[in-house]
mmCIF file of C-alpha atoms and ligand atoms in Angstrom:
data_model
loop_
_atom_site.group_PDB
_atom_site.id
_atom_site.type_symbol
_atom_site.label_atom_id
_atom_site.label_comp_id
_atom_site.label_asym_id
_atom_site.label_seq_id
_atom_site.Cartn_x
_atom_site.Cartn_y
_atom_site.Cartn_z
ATOM 1 C CA MET A 215 -53.471 -28.478 288.629
ATOM 2 C CA ARG A 216 -54.319 -27.745 284.972
ATOM 3 C CA THR A 217 -51.388 -26.238 283.181
ATOM 4 C CA MET A 218 -49.649 -26.028 279.827
ATOM 5 C CA ALA A 219 -46.330 -27.050 281.336
ATOM 6 C CA VAL A 220 -44.652 -29.589 283.616
ATOM 7 C CA PHE A 221 -43.561 -28.210 286.979
ATOM 8 C CA ALA A 222 -40.474 -30.152 287.995
ATOM 9 C CA GLU A 223 -39.612 -29.706 291.677
ATOM 10 C CA TYR A 224 -35.842 -30.206 291.955
ATOM 11 C CA ILE A 225 -34.920 -31.400 295.472
ATOM 12 C CA TRP A 226 -31.404 -31.605 296.942
ATOM 13 C CA MET A 227 -29.459 -31.721 300.205
ATOM 14 C CA ASP A 228 -27.674 -28.536 301.246
ATOM 15 C CA GLY A 229 -24.377 -28.045 303.107
ATOM 16 C CA HIS A 230 -25.887 -27.309 306.527
ATOM 17 C CA ARG A 231 -23.917 -28.706 309.501
ATOM 18 C CA PRO A 232 -24.070 -30.836 311.490
ATOM 19 C CA THR A 233 -27.189 -32.048 309.666
ATOM 20 C CA GLN A 234 -27.870 -31.415 305.991
ATOM 21 C CA LYS A 235 -31.292 -29.999 305.127
ATOM 22 C CA LEU A 236 -33.501 -30.177 302.084
ATOM 23 C CA ARG A 237 -33.755 -27.419 299.486
ATOM 24 C CA CYS A 238 -35.999 -27.223 296.434
ATOM 25 C CA LYS A 239 -36.945 -25.051 293.498
ATOM 26 C CA THR A 240 -39.247 -25.390 290.508
ATOM 27 C CA LYS A 241 -38.206 -25.776 286.888
ATOM 28 C CA ILE A 242 -40.794 -25.259 284.152
ATOM 29 C CA LEU A 243 -40.554 -27.753 281.281
ATOM 30 C CA PRO A 244 -42.715 -28.133 278.167
ATOM 31 C CA LEU A 245 -45.791 -30.346 278.507
ATOM 32 C CA ASP A 246 -45.008 -33.996 277.639
ATOM 33 C CA ALA A 247 -41.290 -33.252 278.004
ATOM 34 C CA VAL A 248 -40.687 -35.781 280.797
ATOM 35 C CA GLY A 249 -40.868 -39.425 279.738
ATOM 36 C CA SER A 250 -37.695 -40.657 281.444
ATOM 37 C CA LEU A 251 -34.880 -39.485 283.726
ATOM 38 C CA GLU A 252 -32.814 -38.374 280.721
ATOM 39 C CA ASP A 253 -35.487 -35.789 279.881
ATOM 40 C CA LEU A 254 -34.772 -33.879 283.110
ATOM 41 C CA PRO A 255 -31.948 -31.418 282.436
ATOM 42 C CA GLU A 256 -29.136 -30.492 284.803
ATOM 43 C CA TRP A 257 -29.702 -27.160 286.529
ATOM 44 C CA GLY A 258 -27.639 -24.635 288.466
ATOM 45 C CA PHE A 259 -28.197 -22.971 291.836
ATOM 46 C CA ASP A 260 -26.551 -20.429 294.119
ATOM 47 C CA GLY A 261 -24.371 -22.551 296.387
ATOM 48 C CA SER A 262 -23.416 -19.524 298.503
ATOM 49 C CA SER A 263 -26.967 -19.456 299.886
ATOM 50 C CA THR A 264 -26.994 -23.150 300.817
ATOM 51 C CA MET A 265 -23.583 -23.435 302.517
ATOM 52 C CA GLN A 266 -22.205 -25.207 299.461
ATOM 53 C CA ALA A 267 -20.005 -22.513 297.881
ATOM 54 C CA ASP A 268 -18.324 -19.136 298.429
ATOM 55 C CA GLY A 269 -19.919 -15.959 297.128
ATOM 56 C CA HIS A 270 -17.189 -15.275 294.580
ATOM 57 C CA SER A 271 -17.620 -18.664 292.916
ATOM 58 C CA SER A 272 -21.118 -19.663 293.806
ATOM 59 C CA ASP A 273 -22.485 -21.868 291.032
ATOM 60 C CA CYS A 274 -23.285 -25.471 291.905
ATOM 61 C CA MET A 275 -24.988 -27.999 289.691
ATOM 62 C CA LEU A 276 -28.022 -30.253 290.205
ATOM 63 C CA ARG A 277 -28.086 -33.604 288.427
ATOM 64 C CA PRO A 278 -31.432 -35.461 288.523
ATOM 65 C CA VAL A 279 -31.021 -39.050 289.776
ATOM 66 C CA SER A 280 -34.617 -40.215 290.313
ATOM 67 C CA TYR A 281 -38.083 -38.753 289.931
ATOM 68 C CA PHE A 282 -41.631 -39.346 291.150
ATOM 69 C CA HIS A 283 -45.192 -38.173 290.499
ATOM 70 C CA ASP A 284 -45.848 -34.931 292.349
ATOM 71 C CA PRO A 285 -48.873 -35.663 294.567
ATOM 72 C CA ILE A 286 -49.112 -32.021 295.674
ATOM 73 C CA ARG A 287 -49.448 -30.426 292.240
ATOM 74 C CA GLY A 288 -50.827 -33.574 290.628
ATOM 75 C CA GLY A 289 -51.201 -33.953 286.874
ATOM 76 C CA PRO A 290 -48.016 -34.264 284.848
ATOM 77 C CA HIS A 291 -45.867 -32.658 287.560
ATOM 78 C CA VAL A 292 -42.837 -34.358 289.088
ATOM 79 C CA LEU A 293 -40.576 -34.393 292.150
ATOM 80 C CA VAL A 294 -36.940 -34.736 291.145
ATOM 81 C CA MET A 295 -34.244 -35.977 293.551
ATOM 82 C CA CYS A 296 -30.832 -34.542 292.626
ATOM 83 C CA GLU A 297 -27.138 -34.981 293.380
ATOM 84 C CA VAL A 298 -24.982 -31.853 293.772
ATOM 85 C CA PHE A 299 -21.836 -31.268 291.698
ATOM 86 C CA ASN A 300 -19.298 -28.460 291.548
ATOM 87 C CA ALA A 301 -19.236 -26.158 288.536
ATOM 88 C CA ASP A 302 -16.284 -28.142 287.119
ATOM 89 C CA GLY A 303 -18.307 -31.366 287.200
ATOM 90 C CA THR A 304 -16.593 -32.938 290.209
ATOM 91 C CA VAL A 305 -18.660 -34.414 293.066
ATOM 92 C CA HIS A 306 -19.517 -31.794 295.710
ATOM 93 C CA PRO A 307 -18.343 -32.753 299.248
ATOM 94 C CA SER A 308 -21.959 -32.562 300.474
ATOM 95 C CA ASN A 309 -22.977 -35.207 297.923
ATOM 96 C CA THR A 310 -23.182 -38.318 300.109
ATOM 97 C CA ARG A 311 -25.119 -40.204 297.463
ATOM 98 C CA ALA A 312 -22.126 -40.398 295.120
ATOM 99 C CA LYS A 313 -20.170 -42.516 297.655
ATOM 100 C CA LEU A 314 -23.120 -44.841 298.134
ATOM 101 C CA ARG A 315 -23.391 -45.318 294.361
ATOM 102 C CA ALA A 316 -19.880 -46.742 294.225
ATOM 103 C CA ILE A 317 -20.357 -49.040 297.231
ATOM 104 C CA ALA A 318 -23.800 -50.262 296.134
ATOM 105 C CA GLU A 319 -22.321 -51.187 292.775
ATOM 106 C CA LYS A 320 -19.541 -53.240 294.410
ATOM 107 C CA ALA A 321 -22.055 -55.188 296.509
ATOM 108 C CA ALA A 322 -24.723 -55.561 293.812
ATOM 109 C CA GLY A 323 -24.370 -59.365 293.825
ATOM 110 C CA GLU A 324 -25.468 -59.503 297.490
ATOM 111 C CA GLU A 325 -28.917 -58.104 296.655
ATOM 112 C CA CYS A 326 -29.076 -55.835 299.717
ATOM 113 C CA TRP A 327 -32.521 -54.742 300.897
ATOM 114 C CA PHE A 328 -33.225 -51.943 303.361
ATOM 115 C CA GLY A 329 -36.404 -50.994 305.220
ATOM 116 C CA ILE A 330 -36.131 -47.760 307.199
ATOM 117 C CA GLU A 331 -38.475 -46.741 310.032
ATOM 118 C CA GLN A 332 -38.589 -42.941 310.083
ATOM 119 C CA GLU A 333 -39.699 -41.503 313.425
ATOM 120 C CA TYR A 334 -40.497 -37.787 313.656
ATOM 121 C CA THR A 335 -42.082 -35.274 316.011
ATOM 122 C CA MET A 336 -44.667 -32.693 315.020
ATOM 123 C CA PHE A 337 -44.461 -29.167 316.332
ATOM 124 C CA ARG A 338 -46.809 -26.212 316.133
ATOM 125 C CA GLY A 339 -44.544 -23.280 316.904
ATOM 126 C CA MET A 340 -42.362 -24.192 319.888
ATOM 127 C CA GLN A 341 -44.723 -26.844 321.253
ATOM 128 C CA PRO A 342 -44.965 -30.555 320.313
ATOM 129 C CA LEU A 343 -48.401 -31.200 318.856
ATOM 130 C CA GLY A 344 -51.031 -32.011 321.491
ATOM 131 C CA TRP A 345 -48.887 -30.791 324.419
ATOM 132 C CA PRO A 346 -50.478 -28.320 326.839
ATOM 133 C CA GLU A 347 -49.393 -24.643 326.712
ATOM 134 C CA ASN A 348 -47.770 -25.017 330.097
ATOM 135 C CA GLY A 349 -46.365 -28.195 331.559
ATOM 136 C CA PHE A 350 -46.489 -31.697 330.207
ATOM 137 C CA PRO A 351 -49.023 -34.266 328.983
ATOM 138 C CA ALA A 352 -49.737 -37.433 330.979
ATOM 139 C CA PRO A 353 -46.686 -39.754 331.044
ATOM 140 C CA GLN A 354 -45.897 -42.140 328.199
ATOM 141 C CA GLY A 355 -47.795 -45.399 328.033
ATOM 142 C CA PRO A 356 -51.015 -45.047 326.052
ATOM 143 C CA TYR A 357 -49.738 -43.141 323.015
ATOM 144 C CA TYR A 358 -47.893 -45.828 320.990
ATOM 145 C CA CYS A 359 -50.353 -47.099 318.359
ATOM 146 C CA GLY A 360 -53.030 -45.211 320.322
ATOM 147 C CA ILE A 361 -56.523 -44.235 319.274
ATOM 148 C CA GLY A 362 -58.745 -41.373 320.438
ATOM 149 C CA ALA A 363 -58.573 -37.577 320.590
ATOM 150 C CA ASP A 364 -56.983 -37.626 324.059
ATOM 151 C CA GLU A 365 -54.062 -39.808 322.941
ATOM 152 C CA VAL A 366 -53.416 -39.156 319.267
ATOM 153 C CA PHE A 367 -52.421 -35.853 317.716
ATOM 154 C CA GLY A 368 -51.860 -34.887 314.087
ATOM 155 C CA ARG A 369 -53.546 -37.836 312.424
ATOM 156 C CA ASP A 370 -54.980 -35.653 309.631
ATOM 157 C CA LEU A 371 -51.465 -34.606 308.612
ATOM 158 C CA VAL A 372 -50.193 -38.187 308.936
ATOM 159 C CA GLU A 373 -52.970 -39.509 306.674
ATOM 160 C CA ALA A 374 -52.401 -36.738 304.110
ATOM 161 C CA HIS A 375 -48.672 -37.514 304.104
ATOM 162 C CA LEU A 376 -49.273 -41.251 303.702
ATOM 163 C CA ALA A 377 -51.644 -40.660 300.767
ATOM 164 C CA ALA A 378 -49.111 -38.317 299.153
ATOM 165 C CA CYS A 379 -46.300 -40.883 299.483
ATOM 166 C CA ILE A 380 -48.427 -43.618 297.918
ATOM 167 C CA GLU A 381 -49.513 -41.312 295.093
ATOM 168 C CA ALA A 382 -45.874 -40.407 294.468
ATOM 169 C CA GLY A 383 -45.107 -44.113 294.084
ATOM 170 C CA LEU A 384 -42.890 -44.467 297.161
ATOM 171 C CA ALA A 385 -42.493 -47.918 298.757
ATOM 172 C CA ILE A 386 -44.147 -46.901 302.039
ATOM 173 C CA SER A 387 -44.878 -50.053 304.037
ATOM 174 C CA GLY A 388 -46.703 -48.679 307.096
ATOM 175 C CA ILE A 389 -47.293 -45.945 309.701
ATOM 176 C CA ASN A 390 -47.884 -45.835 313.462
ATOM 177 C CA ALA A 391 -48.274 -43.354 316.307
ATOM 178 C CA GLU A 392 -45.205 -43.434 318.557
ATOM 179 C CA VAL A 393 -44.477 -43.641 322.279
ATOM 180 C CA MET A 394 -44.246 -39.867 322.872
ATOM 181 C CA PRO A 395 -47.391 -37.833 322.130
ATOM 182 C CA GLY A 396 -47.000 -35.897 318.856
ATOM 183 C CA GLN A 397 -44.472 -38.451 317.595
ATOM 184 C CA TRP A 398 -45.143 -40.720 314.609
ATOM 185 C CA GLU A 399 -43.368 -43.145 312.303
ATOM 186 C CA PHE A 400 -43.540 -44.215 308.692
ATOM 187 C CA GLN A 401 -41.583 -47.050 307.080
ATOM 188 C CA VAL A 402 -40.018 -47.183 303.614
ATOM 189 C CA GLY A 403 -38.925 -50.451 302.005
ATOM 190 C CA PRO A 404 -37.665 -53.029 301.736
ATOM 191 C CA VAL A 405 -35.902 -51.928 298.548
ATOM 192 C CA GLY A 406 -32.275 -51.428 297.449
ATOM 193 C CA PRO A 407 -29.913 -48.891 299.061
ATOM 194 C CA LEU A 408 -30.201 -46.075 296.510
ATOM 195 C CA GLU A 409 -33.953 -46.559 296.171
ATOM 196 C CA VAL A 410 -34.642 -46.550 299.912
ATOM 197 C CA SER A 411 -32.440 -43.486 300.421
ATOM 198 C CA ASP A 412 -33.881 -41.425 297.551
ATOM 199 C CA GLN A 413 -37.374 -42.368 298.645
ATOM 200 C CA LEU A 414 -36.731 -41.556 302.300
ATOM 201 C CA TRP A 415 -35.507 -38.070 301.368
ATOM 202 C CA VAL A 416 -38.533 -37.517 299.127
ATOM 203 C CA ALA A 417 -40.866 -38.820 301.864
ATOM 204 C CA ARG A 418 -39.249 -36.350 304.286
ATOM 205 C CA TRP A 419 -39.716 -33.563 301.732
ATOM 206 C CA LEU A 420 -43.404 -34.498 301.438
ATOM 207 C CA LEU A 421 -43.749 -34.492 305.229
ATOM 208 C CA TYR A 422 -42.453 -30.916 305.408
ATOM 209 C CA ARG A 423 -44.474 -29.832 302.350
ATOM 210 C CA VAL A 424 -47.776 -31.348 303.537
ATOM 211 C CA GLY A 425 -47.033 -29.893 306.982
ATOM 212 C CA GLU A 426 -47.067 -26.390 305.454
ATOM 213 C CA GLU A 427 -50.768 -26.876 304.682
ATOM 214 C CA PHE A 428 -51.458 -27.669 308.339
ATOM 215 C CA GLY A 429 -49.159 -25.085 309.914
ATOM 216 C CA ILE A 430 -47.239 -27.979 311.479
ATOM 217 C CA ASN A 431 -43.530 -28.613 311.132
ATOM 218 C CA ALA A 432 -41.944 -32.006 311.643
ATOM 219 C CA THR A 433 -38.558 -32.243 313.285
ATOM 220 C CA LEU A 434 -36.151 -35.171 312.964
ATOM 221 C CA HIS A 435 -34.173 -34.196 316.067
ATOM 222 C CA PRO A 436 -33.279 -37.434 317.915
ATOM 223 C CA LYS A 437 -34.267 -35.999 321.304
ATOM 224 C CA PRO A 438 -36.825 -33.240 320.693
ATOM 225 C CA VAL A 439 -37.945 -33.128 324.343
ATOM 226 C CA LYS A 440 -35.405 -33.704 327.121
ATOM 227 C CA GLY A 441 -36.212 -35.910 330.069
ATOM 228 C CA ASP A 442 -38.398 -38.977 330.400
ATOM 229 C CA TRP A 443 -39.680 -38.940 326.834
ATOM 230 C CA ASN A 444 -38.721 -41.259 323.989
ATOM 231 C CA GLY A 445 -36.284 -39.960 321.387
ATOM 232 C CA ALA A 446 -36.731 -40.354 317.639
ATOM 233 C CA GLY A 447 -34.772 -42.916 315.649
ATOM 234 C CA ALA A 448 -34.543 -44.346 312.165
ATOM 235 C CA HIS A 449 -34.208 -48.100 312.731
ATOM 236 C CA THR A 450 -32.601 -49.543 309.642
ATOM 237 C CA ASN A 451 -33.629 -53.069 308.701
ATOM 238 C CA PHE A 452 -31.213 -54.948 306.475
ATOM 239 C CA SER A 453 -30.889 -58.217 304.615
ATOM 240 C CA THR A 454 -28.850 -59.811 301.871
ATOM 241 C CA LYS A 455 -29.947 -62.628 299.625
ATOM 242 C CA ALA A 456 -27.926 -65.056 301.793
ATOM 243 C CA MET A 457 -29.716 -63.825 304.953
ATOM 244 C CA ARG A 458 -33.094 -64.359 303.328
ATOM 245 C CA SER A 459 -32.187 -67.898 302.217
ATOM 246 C CA GLU A 460 -32.023 -71.224 304.112
ATOM 247 C CA GLY A 461 -29.444 -71.006 306.916
ATOM 248 C CA GLY A 462 -29.517 -67.208 306.730
ATOM 249 C CA ILE A 463 -29.494 -66.808 310.527
ATOM 250 C CA LYS A 464 -25.800 -67.745 310.551
ATOM 251 C CA VAL A 465 -25.048 -64.976 308.045
ATOM 252 C CA ILE A 466 -27.092 -62.559 310.177
ATOM 253 C CA GLU A 467 -25.089 -63.476 313.309
ATOM 254 C CA GLU A 468 -21.811 -63.006 311.420
ATOM 255 C CA ALA A 469 -23.062 -59.592 310.289
ATOM 256 C CA CYS A 470 -23.809 -58.656 313.919
ATOM 257 C CA GLU A 471 -20.261 -59.605 314.927
ATOM 258 C CA LYS A 472 -18.844 -57.425 312.137
ATOM 259 C CA LEU A 473 -21.090 -54.522 313.145
ATOM 260 C CA GLY A 474 -19.843 -54.863 316.723
ATOM 261 C CA LYS A 475 -16.231 -54.408 315.593
ATOM 262 C CA ALA A 476 -17.144 -51.280 313.618
ATOM 263 C CA HIS A 477 -19.419 -49.710 316.264
ATOM 264 C CA LYS A 478 -17.618 -46.353 316.537
ATOM 265 C CA LYS A 479 -17.383 -45.916 312.800
ATOM 266 C CA HIS A 480 -21.113 -46.472 312.479
ATOM 267 C CA ILE A 481 -22.059 -44.190 315.365
ATOM 268 C CA GLY A 482 -20.001 -41.464 313.666
ATOM 269 C CA GLY A 483 -22.299 -41.644 310.656
ATOM 270 C CA TYR A 484 -25.635 -42.310 312.340
ATOM 271 C CA GLY A 485 -26.780 -38.707 312.908
ATOM 272 C CA ALA A 486 -25.917 -35.684 315.069
ATOM 273 C CA HIS A 487 -27.036 -35.373 318.723
ATOM 274 C CA ASN A 488 -27.521 -39.156 318.916
ATOM 275 C CA THR A 489 -25.733 -39.161 322.302
ATOM 276 C CA GLU A 490 -28.842 -37.528 323.757
ATOM 277 C CA ARG A 491 -30.978 -40.399 322.478
ATOM 278 C CA LEU A 492 -28.828 -43.519 322.942
ATOM 279 C CA THR A 493 -28.805 -43.449 326.735
ATOM 280 C CA GLY A 494 -29.677 -47.051 327.511
ATOM 281 C CA LEU A 495 -33.208 -45.954 328.486
ATOM 282 C CA HIS A 496 -36.334 -45.607 326.332
ATOM 283 C CA GLU A 497 -35.799 -48.755 324.241
ATOM 284 C CA THR A 498 -32.203 -47.908 323.317
ATOM 285 C CA CYS A 499 -28.762 -49.334 323.998
ATOM 286 C CA SER A 500 -26.170 -46.907 325.408
ATOM 287 C CA ILE A 501 -24.039 -45.279 322.708
ATOM 288 C CA ASP A 502 -20.906 -46.647 324.432
ATOM 289 C CA GLU A 503 -22.047 -50.260 324.249
ATOM 290 C CA PHE A 504 -22.734 -52.733 321.470
ATOM 291 C CA ARG A 505 -25.079 -55.671 321.956
ATOM 292 C CA TYR A 506 -27.227 -57.780 319.671
ATOM 293 C CA GLY A 507 -30.013 -60.151 320.511
ATOM 294 C CA VAL A 508 -33.226 -61.811 319.459
ATOM 295 C CA SER A 509 -36.311 -59.666 320.016
ATOM 296 C CA ASP A 510 -34.257 -57.299 322.234
ATOM 297 C CA ARG A 511 -35.355 -53.651 321.936
ATOM 298 C CA GLY A 512 -32.646 -52.635 324.380
ATOM 299 C CA ALA A 513 -29.914 -53.905 322.039
ATOM 300 C CA SER A 514 -27.973 -52.102 319.306
ATOM 301 C CA ILE A 515 -29.029 -54.740 316.784
ATOM 302 C CA ARG A 516 -32.269 -56.665 317.152
ATOM 303 C CA ILE A 517 -32.873 -59.938 315.384
ATOM 304 C CA PRO A 518 -36.655 -60.031 314.949
ATOM 305 C CA LEU A 519 -38.332 -63.035 316.592
ATOM 306 C CA ALA A 520 -39.816 -64.137 313.263
ATOM 307 C CA THR A 521 -36.318 -64.202 311.761
ATOM 308 C CA ALA A 522 -34.934 -66.308 314.634
ATOM 309 C CA GLN A 523 -37.883 -68.698 314.350
ATOM 310 C CA ALA A 524 -37.635 -69.045 310.571
ATOM 311 C CA GLY A 525 -33.838 -69.319 310.673
ATOM 312 C CA LYS A 526 -33.593 -66.623 308.007
ATOM 313 C CA GLY A 527 -34.740 -63.048 307.379
ATOM 314 C CA TYR A 528 -33.212 -59.713 308.383
ATOM 315 C CA LEU A 529 -31.612 -57.698 311.193
ATOM 316 C CA GLU A 530 -32.624 -54.329 312.627
ATOM 317 C CA ASP A 531 -29.948 -51.717 313.392
ATOM 318 C CA ARG A 532 -31.630 -49.621 316.100
ATOM 319 C CA ARG A 533 -28.798 -47.089 316.444
ATOM 320 C CA PRO A 534 -29.438 -44.593 313.603
ATOM 321 C CA ALA A 535 -31.042 -41.329 314.755
ATOM 322 C CA ALA A 536 -34.132 -39.883 313.072
ATOM 323 C CA ASN A 537 -31.970 -37.181 311.464
ATOM 324 C CA MET A 538 -29.529 -39.642 309.878
ATOM 325 C CA ASP A 539 -28.590 -39.457 306.211
ATOM 326 C CA PRO A 540 -29.717 -42.739 304.604
ATOM 327 C CA TYR A 541 -27.011 -42.431 301.934
ATOM 328 C CA VAL A 542 -24.431 -42.641 304.755
ATOM 329 C CA VAL A 543 -26.159 -45.276 306.921
ATOM 330 C CA THR A 544 -26.839 -47.727 304.082
ATOM 331 C CA ARG A 545 -23.288 -47.260 302.780
ATOM 332 C CA LEU A 546 -21.719 -47.997 306.173
ATOM 333 C CA MET A 547 -23.844 -51.125 306.616
ATOM 334 C CA ILE A 548 -22.914 -52.460 303.179
ATOM 335 C CA GLU A 549 -19.231 -51.640 303.720
ATOM 336 C CA THR A 550 -19.068 -53.420 307.073
ATOM 337 C CA ILE A 551 -21.318 -56.396 306.361
ATOM 338 C CA CYS A 552 -20.663 -57.115 302.678
ATOM 339 C CA LEU A 553 -17.282 -55.602 301.851
ATOM 340 C CA ASP A 554 -15.387 -56.194 305.113
ATOM 341 C CA ALA A 555 -14.252 -52.577 305.193
ATOM 342 C CA PRO A 556 -11.915 -51.574 308.048
ATOM 343 C CA GLY A 557 -13.458 -51.597 311.480
ATOM 344 C CA ASP A 558 -13.343 -49.707 314.703
ATOM 345 C CA LYS A 559 -11.926 -46.316 313.793
ATOM 346 C CA ALA A 560 -13.506 -43.021 312.856
ATOM 347 C CA LEU A 561 -13.091 -42.888 309.096
ATOM 348 C CA GLU A 562 -12.610 -39.504 307.500
ATOM 349 C CA THR A 563 -15.173 -40.534 304.913
ATOM 350 C CA VAL A 564 -17.943 -41.123 307.415
ATOM 351 C CA GLN A 565 -19.903 -37.969 306.838
ATOM 352 C CA VAL A 566 -19.538 -34.405 305.594
ATOM 353 C CA ARG A 567 -21.377 -33.367 308.714
ATOM 354 C CA ALA A 568 -19.654 -33.904 312.060
HETATM 355 P P1 ADP B 854 -40.702 -52.615 314.308
HETATM 356 O O1 ADP B 854 -41.299 -53.842 314.924
HETATM 357 O O2 ADP B 854 -39.229 -52.538 314.548
HETATM 358 O O3 ADP B 854 -41.424 -51.354 314.681
HETATM 359 P P2 ADP B 854 -41.639 -52.054 311.549
HETATM 360 O O4 ADP B 854 -42.791 -52.883 311.125
HETATM 361 O O5 ADP B 854 -41.907 -50.639 311.914
HETATM 362 O O6 ADP B 854 -40.851 -52.859 312.715
HETATM 363 O O7 ADP B 854 -40.547 -52.012 310.404
HETATM 364 C C1 ADP B 854 -39.992 -53.159 309.864
HETATM 365 C C2 ADP B 854 -39.255 -52.785 308.595
HETATM 366 O O8 ADP B 854 -38.527 -53.907 308.141
HETATM 367 C C3 ADP B 854 -40.133 -52.325 307.452
HETATM 368 O O9 ADP B 854 -39.648 -51.100 306.954
HETATM 369 C C4 ADP B 854 -39.931 -53.414 306.396
HETATM 370 O O10 ADP B 854 -39.964 -52.872 305.122
HETATM 371 C C5 ADP B 854 -38.547 -53.924 306.742
HETATM 372 N N1 ADP B 854 -38.244 -55.263 306.255
HETATM 373 C C6 ADP B 854 -39.070 -56.348 306.220
HETATM 374 N N2 ADP B 854 -38.434 -57.411 305.692
HETATM 375 C C7 ADP B 854 -37.172 -57.003 305.383
HETATM 376 C C8 ADP B 854 -36.030 -57.638 304.792
HETATM 377 N N3 ADP B 854 -36.053 -58.930 304.418
HETATM 378 N N4 ADP B 854 -34.917 -56.901 304.632
HETATM 379 C C9 ADP B 854 -34.874 -55.609 305.012
HETATM 380 N N5 ADP B 854 -35.904 -54.965 305.554
HETATM 381 C C10 ADP B 854 -37.058 -55.647 305.745
HETATM 382 MN MN1 MN B 855 -41.470 -49.543 313.698
HETATM 383 MN MN1 MN B 856 -40.706 -46.837 316.182
HETATM 384 MN MN1 MN B 857 -37.996 -50.816 314.827
#
């Protein structure tokens, strides 16, 4: 878009419960004004309209924390991920990123990497994309990584979203059609905890924004269709420098043991409505159980075969739901695995959303 100004799209998480949603608004800045993060000013918004403040004292503050090329508007325009603060400068309770900042700093020496697989389901109106007006499509089987107009729905949106993510500079590492028709996945990473989380939120924003052009909305609900249909997760792949080095498999197994002791704490922060998804069916482990194993897609934690064979690599936490907050999930994993934080009890700090 040709313009005499920079359009900076400020993006933040609101106070919606049980799952926070994205909000955004555009700030006009002088052309050539944005050369680094410091050039993006703080900005206010009406917190009473986003479930973040009362009407009589409604001002909240947006502080830019990372920014990307805007692939929608193009040109000099930017997408700006923000943290939310109260008017007095204190961290807003909905600001889950602030807690991750502190924990990531403590564990910096471990060189934690995360790769997140974001599953999502496309809807047109009330109907998953490609589903008949009445009734159901043919049972699951051919759709995962499928090809052909009878098996794959929404590819034009998926391709447009992928191109937008790459143009924005996000560390997208792949996409695939999922087990349920109308369901897809993209992967971000592996990068550090703050990077993967900021980028996942921006990639979600782009998914919704590109979807507007197609009249399709993506949902991150972990069980968008009840019954014998796969749910939607956000498998979180994790490694430290020690796990990636010679003998790393031992460190990975120790991490699995620690995760087992903190199972309830993690489930509490892994997304709302996850009970509907973690049933023990459809490539999940029951929410009431904890198991880990090599190549096991029915376990809570899977050690990829290539990792077991190489004796080093990473682990996959399969429990997080598609609607999880990556600032919370990456923080919990670092706390449990790297900082030996207290185990099996529901911590008050787990999440602003129940
Ligand atoms: P799956 O077989 O579970 O569907 P995917 O290929 O969809 O696996 O996703 C694997 C993820 O693991 C990718 O997001 C990738 O970035 C991530 N990953 C690869 N190596 C590492 C590593 N060493 N540490 C953390 N994440 C990693
Ligand atoms: Mn995957
Ligand atoms: Mn998947
Ligand atoms: Mn996976």
